[in-house]
Amino acid sequence: MHITHLLSTTLLALLSYTGNNIVRYVVLLFLVFYAGVFIVQPLLPSARMLKLENIMAETADILQSANEEHMLSSRKFNLEVQLRLSRVNLTKSTLRARILEFELSYPAQEYLHIVGDLSAEIERCKREVKQIQIDILTAMESERQVLYNANIEEMIVVLSSGSTLRRIH
């Protein structure tokens, strides 16, 4: 980001010293084009895929943590989550193969798919993974609430039996 700012500032300073309007317009056009590419880059399918992979890794970590902490007592729920993640992984692999085709052909071709089916499918996968993440976290919190309630009930029983023992003595 700093290099971009430095480059644009330097080019604008050089433009002020040139008296040729054509050179100014060419450099200005170049700067606008460069800024457009820089702004659009996060919307490329490959950038979206990277975000999807990060979200999937985070979700896998949450699922592993939940299983290690025994926060998902329902085997059916656990298997359903794993099935949903496997389906998303299959779709992700298919989408990744389509993105790799861009590297074999003209690299700028990927820019044509910013608003196409490929980007829409990647975004759909991201939403699905985020929903899976929410489902896992919700199930974990439900399990925690059950544990907290059990601990509270146990403490109430211990405290009430302790006060009964004191009254007897």
PDB file of C-alpha atoms in Angstrom:
ATOM      1  CA  MET A   1       0.000   0.000   0.000  1.00  0.00           C
ATOM      2  CA  HIS A   2       2.839   2.388   0.866  1.00  0.00           C
ATOM      3  CA  ILE A   3       4.635   1.557  -2.380  1.00  0.00           C
ATOM      4  CA  THR A   4       1.492   2.306  -4.358  1.00  0.00           C
ATOM      5  CA  HIS A   5       1.092   5.636  -2.603  1.00  0.00           C
ATOM      6  CA  LEU A   6       4.766   6.466  -3.128  1.00  0.00           C
ATOM      7  CA  LEU A   7       4.593   5.486  -6.798  1.00  0.00           C
ATOM      8  CA  SER A   8       1.486   7.553  -7.462  1.00  0.00           C
ATOM      9  CA  THR A   9       2.913  10.567  -5.602  1.00  0.00           C
ATOM     10  CA  THR A  10       6.161  10.338  -7.558  1.00  0.00           C
ATOM     11  CA  LEU A  11       4.358  10.047 -10.880  1.00  0.00           C
ATOM     12  CA  LEU A  12       2.113  12.987 -10.062  1.00  0.00           C
ATOM     13  CA  ALA A  13       5.153  15.067  -9.096  1.00  0.00           C
ATOM     14  CA  LEU A  14       6.850  14.179 -12.383  1.00  0.00           C
ATOM     15  CA  LEU A  15       3.688  15.090 -14.254  1.00  0.00           C
ATOM     16  CA  SER A  16       3.706  18.566 -12.825  1.00  0.00           C
ATOM     17  CA  TYR A  17       7.134  19.164 -14.397  1.00  0.00           C
ATOM     18  CA  THR A  18       6.155  17.977 -17.857  1.00  0.00           C
ATOM     19  CA  GLY A  19       4.563  20.491 -20.121  1.00  0.00           C
ATOM     20  CA  ASN A  20       3.142  17.912 -22.492  1.00  0.00           C
ATOM     21  CA  ASN A  21      -0.582  17.315 -21.943  1.00  0.00           C
ATOM     22  CA  ILE A  22      -0.495  14.008 -23.823  1.00  0.00           C
ATOM     23  CA  VAL A  23       2.085  12.602 -21.398  1.00  0.00           C
ATOM     24  CA  ARG A  24      -0.036  13.786 -18.484  1.00  0.00           C
ATOM     25  CA  TYR A  25      -3.126  12.061 -19.853  1.00  0.00           C
ATOM     26  CA  VAL A  26      -1.245   8.830 -20.559  1.00  0.00           C
ATOM     27  CA  VAL A  27       0.212   8.749 -17.050  1.00  0.00           C
ATOM     28  CA  LEU A  28      -3.161   9.635 -15.527  1.00  0.00           C
ATOM     29  CA  LEU A  29      -4.798   6.868 -17.546  1.00  0.00           C
ATOM     30  CA  PHE A  30      -2.094   4.462 -16.360  1.00  0.00           C
ATOM     31  CA  LEU A  31      -2.703   5.468 -12.728  1.00  0.00           C
ATOM     32  CA  VAL A  32      -6.457   5.001 -13.060  1.00  0.00           C
ATOM     33  CA  PHE A  33      -5.934   1.590 -14.664  1.00  0.00           C
ATOM     34  CA  TYR A  34      -3.446   0.547 -11.969  1.00  0.00           C
ATOM     35  CA  ALA A  35      -5.786   1.718  -9.202  1.00  0.00           C
ATOM     36  CA  GLY A  36      -8.660  -0.189 -10.817  1.00  0.00           C
ATOM     37  CA  VAL A  37      -6.641  -3.382 -10.955  1.00  0.00           C
ATOM     38  CA  PHE A  38      -5.558  -2.877  -7.343  1.00  0.00           C
ATOM     39  CA  ILE A  39      -9.155  -2.337  -6.187  1.00  0.00           C
ATOM     40  CA  VAL A  40     -10.561  -5.276  -8.162  1.00  0.00           C
ATOM     41  CA  GLN A  41      -7.868  -7.770  -7.164  1.00  0.00           C
ATOM     42  CA  PRO A  42      -9.629  -8.961  -3.946  1.00  0.00           C
ATOM     43  CA  LEU A  43     -12.687  -9.782  -6.062  1.00  0.00           C
ATOM     44  CA  LEU A  44     -10.812 -12.210  -8.315  1.00  0.00           C
ATOM     45  CA  PRO A  45     -11.895 -15.848  -8.049  1.00  0.00           C
ATOM     46  CA  SER A  46      -8.404 -16.855  -6.831  1.00  0.00           C
ATOM     47  CA  ALA A  47      -8.572 -14.287  -4.000  1.00  0.00           C
ATOM     48  CA  ARG A  48     -12.082 -15.430  -3.090  1.00  0.00           C
ATOM     49  CA  MET A  49     -10.868 -19.033  -3.105  1.00  0.00           C
ATOM     50  CA  LEU A  50      -8.089 -18.136  -0.695  1.00  0.00           C
ATOM     51  CA  LYS A  51     -10.663 -16.619   1.677  1.00  0.00           C
ATOM     52  CA  LEU A  52     -12.811 -19.747   1.347  1.00  0.00           C
ATOM     53  CA  GLU A  53      -9.840 -21.964   2.192  1.00  0.00           C
ATOM     54  CA  ASN A  54      -9.062 -19.837   5.253  1.00  0.00           C
ATOM     55  CA  ILE A  55     -12.661 -20.070   6.470  1.00  0.00           C
ATOM     56  CA  MET A  56     -12.651 -23.834   5.888  1.00  0.00           C
ATOM     57  CA  ALA A  57      -9.411 -24.260   7.839  1.00  0.00           C
ATOM     58  CA  GLU A  58     -10.848 -22.194  10.684  1.00  0.00           C
ATOM     59  CA  THR A  59     -14.018 -24.312  10.657  1.00  0.00           C
ATOM     60  CA  ALA A  60     -12.006 -27.544  10.699  1.00  0.00           C
ATOM     61  CA  ASP A  61     -10.048 -26.218  13.693  1.00  0.00           C
ATOM     62  CA  ILE A  62     -13.280 -25.359  15.513  1.00  0.00           C
ATOM     63  CA  LEU A  63     -14.683 -28.826  14.800  1.00  0.00           C
ATOM     64  CA  GLN A  64     -11.493 -30.498  15.993  1.00  0.00           C
ATOM     65  CA  SER A  65     -11.479 -28.383  19.144  1.00  0.00           C
ATOM     66  CA  ALA A  66     -15.128 -29.220  19.792  1.00  0.00           C
ATOM     67  CA  ASN A  67     -14.422 -32.930  19.433  1.00  0.00           C
ATOM     68  CA  GLU A  68     -11.332 -32.761  21.658  1.00  0.00           C
ATOM     69  CA  GLU A  69     -13.302 -30.934  24.355  1.00  0.00           C
ATOM     70  CA  HIS A  70     -16.203 -33.410  23.935  1.00  0.00           C
ATOM     71  CA  MET A  71     -18.547 -30.521  23.202  1.00  0.00           C
ATOM     72  CA  LEU A  72     -20.409 -32.357  20.452  1.00  0.00           C
ATOM     73  CA  SER A  73     -22.114 -35.253  22.187  1.00  0.00           C
ATOM     74  CA  SER A  74     -24.457 -35.991  19.288  1.00  0.00           C
ATOM     75  CA  ARG A  75     -22.761 -38.402  16.901  1.00  0.00           C
ATOM     76  CA  LYS A  76     -25.445 -37.724  14.290  1.00  0.00           C
ATOM     77  CA  PHE A  77     -24.767 -33.963  14.402  1.00  0.00           C
ATOM     78  CA  ASN A  78     -21.022 -34.570  14.140  1.00  0.00           C
ATOM     79  CA  LEU A  79     -21.460 -36.825  11.097  1.00  0.00           C
ATOM     80  CA  GLU A  80     -23.857 -34.357   9.447  1.00  0.00           C
ATOM     81  CA  VAL A  81     -21.313 -31.553   9.884  1.00  0.00           C
ATOM     82  CA  GLN A  82     -18.537 -33.724   8.465  1.00  0.00           C
ATOM     83  CA  LEU A  83     -20.770 -34.652   5.512  1.00  0.00           C
ATOM     84  CA  ARG A  84     -21.554 -30.989   4.819  1.00  0.00           C
ATOM     85  CA  LEU A  85     -17.853 -30.095   5.017  1.00  0.00           C
ATOM     86  CA  SER A  86     -16.976 -32.976   2.676  1.00  0.00           C
ATOM     87  CA  ARG A  87     -19.517 -31.743   0.137  1.00  0.00           C
ATOM     88  CA  VAL A  88     -18.105 -28.222   0.329  1.00  0.00           C
ATOM     89  CA  ASN A  89     -14.584 -29.665  -0.072  1.00  0.00           C
ATOM     90  CA  LEU A  90     -15.694 -31.467  -3.239  1.00  0.00           C
ATOM     91  CA  THR A  91     -17.210 -28.278  -4.642  1.00  0.00           C
ATOM     92  CA  LYS A  92     -14.122 -26.313  -3.614  1.00  0.00           C
ATOM     93  CA  SER A  93     -11.875 -28.791  -5.414  1.00  0.00           C
ATOM     94  CA  THR A  94     -13.958 -28.467  -8.580  1.00  0.00           C
ATOM     95  CA  LEU A  95     -13.824 -24.676  -8.359  1.00  0.00           C
ATOM     96  CA  ARG A  96     -10.074 -24.761  -7.700  1.00  0.00           C
ATOM     97  CA  ALA A  97      -9.610 -26.810 -10.893  1.00  0.00           C
ATOM     98  CA  ARG A  98     -11.535 -24.175 -12.854  1.00  0.00           C
ATOM     99  CA  ILE A  99      -9.337 -21.431 -11.383  1.00  0.00           C
ATOM    100  CA  LEU A 100      -6.182 -23.363 -12.307  1.00  0.00           C
ATOM    101  CA  GLU A 101      -7.331 -23.290 -15.929  1.00  0.00           C
ATOM    102  CA  PHE A 102      -6.779 -19.522 -15.880  1.00  0.00           C
ATOM    103  CA  GLU A 103      -3.099 -20.036 -15.109  1.00  0.00           C
ATOM    104  CA  LEU A 104      -2.763 -22.234 -18.196  1.00  0.00           C
ATOM    105  CA  SER A 105      -4.453 -19.731 -20.459  1.00  0.00           C
ATOM    106  CA  TYR A 106      -4.350 -15.964 -20.624  1.00  0.00           C
ATOM    107  CA  PRO A 107      -3.899 -14.724 -16.989  1.00  0.00           C
ATOM    108  CA  ALA A 108      -6.156 -11.685 -17.434  1.00  0.00           C
ATOM    109  CA  GLN A 109      -9.019 -14.074 -18.222  1.00  0.00           C
ATOM    110  CA  GLU A 110      -9.640 -14.383 -14.492  1.00  0.00           C
ATOM    111  CA  TYR A 111     -10.768 -10.740 -14.416  1.00  0.00           C
ATOM    112  CA  LEU A 112     -13.677 -11.698 -16.667  1.00  0.00           C
ATOM    113  CA  HIS A 113     -14.982 -14.036 -13.952  1.00  0.00           C
ATOM    114  CA  ILE A 114     -15.222 -11.460 -11.167  1.00  0.00           C
ATOM    115  CA  VAL A 115     -19.006 -11.328 -11.440  1.00  0.00           C
ATOM    116  CA  GLY A 116     -19.606 -14.672 -13.142  1.00  0.00           C
ATOM    117  CA  ASP A 117     -20.826 -18.080 -12.036  1.00  0.00           C
ATOM    118  CA  LEU A 118     -17.436 -19.049 -10.652  1.00  0.00           C
ATOM    119  CA  SER A 119     -17.327 -16.174  -8.173  1.00  0.00           C
ATOM    120  CA  ALA A 120     -20.968 -16.720  -7.240  1.00  0.00           C
ATOM    121  CA  GLU A 121     -20.306 -20.401  -6.540  1.00  0.00           C
ATOM    122  CA  ILE A 122     -17.273 -19.568  -4.378  1.00  0.00           C
ATOM    123  CA  GLU A 123     -19.372 -17.075  -2.403  1.00  0.00           C
ATOM    124  CA  ARG A 124     -22.107 -19.704  -1.973  1.00  0.00           C
ATOM    125  CA  CYS A 125     -19.506 -22.113  -0.579  1.00  0.00           C
ATOM    126  CA  LYS A 126     -18.239 -19.421   1.798  1.00  0.00           C
ATOM    127  CA  ARG A 127     -21.776 -18.844   3.085  1.00  0.00           C
ATOM    128  CA  GLU A 128     -22.277 -22.592   3.560  1.00  0.00           C
ATOM    129  CA  VAL A 129     -19.013 -22.945   5.505  1.00  0.00           C
ATOM    130  CA  LYS A 130     -19.880 -19.939   7.679  1.00  0.00           C
ATOM    131  CA  GLN A 131     -23.289 -21.525   8.386  1.00  0.00           C
ATOM    132  CA  ILE A 132     -21.568 -24.786   9.339  1.00  0.00           C
ATOM    133  CA  GLN A 133     -19.278 -22.791  11.619  1.00  0.00           C
ATOM    134  CA  ILE A 134     -22.279 -21.125  13.276  1.00  0.00           C
ATOM    135  CA  ASP A 135     -23.994 -24.505  13.704  1.00  0.00           C
ATOM    136  CA  ILE A 136     -20.903 -25.983  15.377  1.00  0.00           C
ATOM    137  CA  LEU A 137     -20.457 -22.995  17.683  1.00  0.00           C
ATOM    138  CA  THR A 138     -24.165 -23.025  18.583  1.00  0.00           C
ATOM    139  CA  ALA A 139     -24.012 -26.743  19.410  1.00  0.00           C
ATOM    140  CA  MET A 140     -20.889 -26.158  21.512  1.00  0.00           C
ATOM    141  CA  GLU A 141     -22.606 -23.391  23.465  1.00  0.00           C
ATOM    142  CA  SER A 142     -25.641 -25.614  24.038  1.00  0.00           C
ATOM    143  CA  GLU A 143     -23.357 -28.323  25.418  1.00  0.00           C
ATOM    144  CA  ARG A 144     -21.622 -25.768  27.634  1.00  0.00           C
ATOM    145  CA  GLN A 145     -24.980 -24.588  28.971  1.00  0.00           C
ATOM    146  CA  VAL A 146     -25.904 -28.175  29.829  1.00  0.00           C
ATOM    147  CA  LEU A 147     -22.583 -28.562  31.678  1.00  0.00           C
ATOM    148  CA  TYR A 148     -23.033 -25.245  33.492  1.00  0.00           C
ATOM    149  CA  ASN A 149     -26.566 -26.217  34.537  1.00  0.00           C
ATOM    150  CA  ALA A 150     -25.326 -29.590  35.777  1.00  0.00           C
ATOM    151  CA  ASN A 151     -22.556 -27.875  37.777  1.00  0.00           C
ATOM    152  CA  ILE A 152     -25.037 -25.406  39.254  1.00  0.00           C
ATOM    153  CA  GLU A 153     -27.427 -28.202  40.231  1.00  0.00           C
ATOM    154  CA  GLU A 154     -24.559 -30.154  41.780  1.00  0.00           C
ATOM    155  CA  MET A 155     -23.417 -27.134  43.791  1.00  0.00           C
ATOM    156  CA  ILE A 156     -26.969 -26.472  44.981  1.00  0.00           C
ATOM    157  CA  VAL A 157     -27.282 -30.076  46.134  1.00  0.00           C
ATOM    158  CA  VAL A 158     -23.910 -29.946  47.902  1.00  0.00           C
ATOM    159  CA  LEU A 159     -24.708 -26.631  49.559  1.00  0.00           C
ATOM    160  CA  SER A 160     -28.182 -27.706  50.639  1.00  0.00           C
ATOM    161  CA  SER A 161     -26.900 -31.009  52.030  1.00  0.00           C
ATOM    162  CA  GLY A 162     -24.129 -29.124  53.829  1.00  0.00           C
ATOM    163  CA  SER A 163     -26.597 -26.751  55.474  1.00  0.00           C
ATOM    164  CA  THR A 164     -28.791 -29.715  56.494  1.00  0.00           C
ATOM    165  CA  LEU A 165     -25.775 -31.386  58.091  1.00  0.00           C
ATOM    166  CA  ARG A 166     -24.999 -28.251  60.089  1.00  0.00           C
ATOM    167  CA  ARG A 167     -28.561 -28.082  61.411  1.00  0.00           C
ATOM    168  CA  ILE A 168     -28.368 -31.689  62.608  1.00  0.00           C
ATOM    169  CA  HIS A 169     -25.147 -31.101  64.552  1.00  0.00           C
TER     170      HIS A 169
END
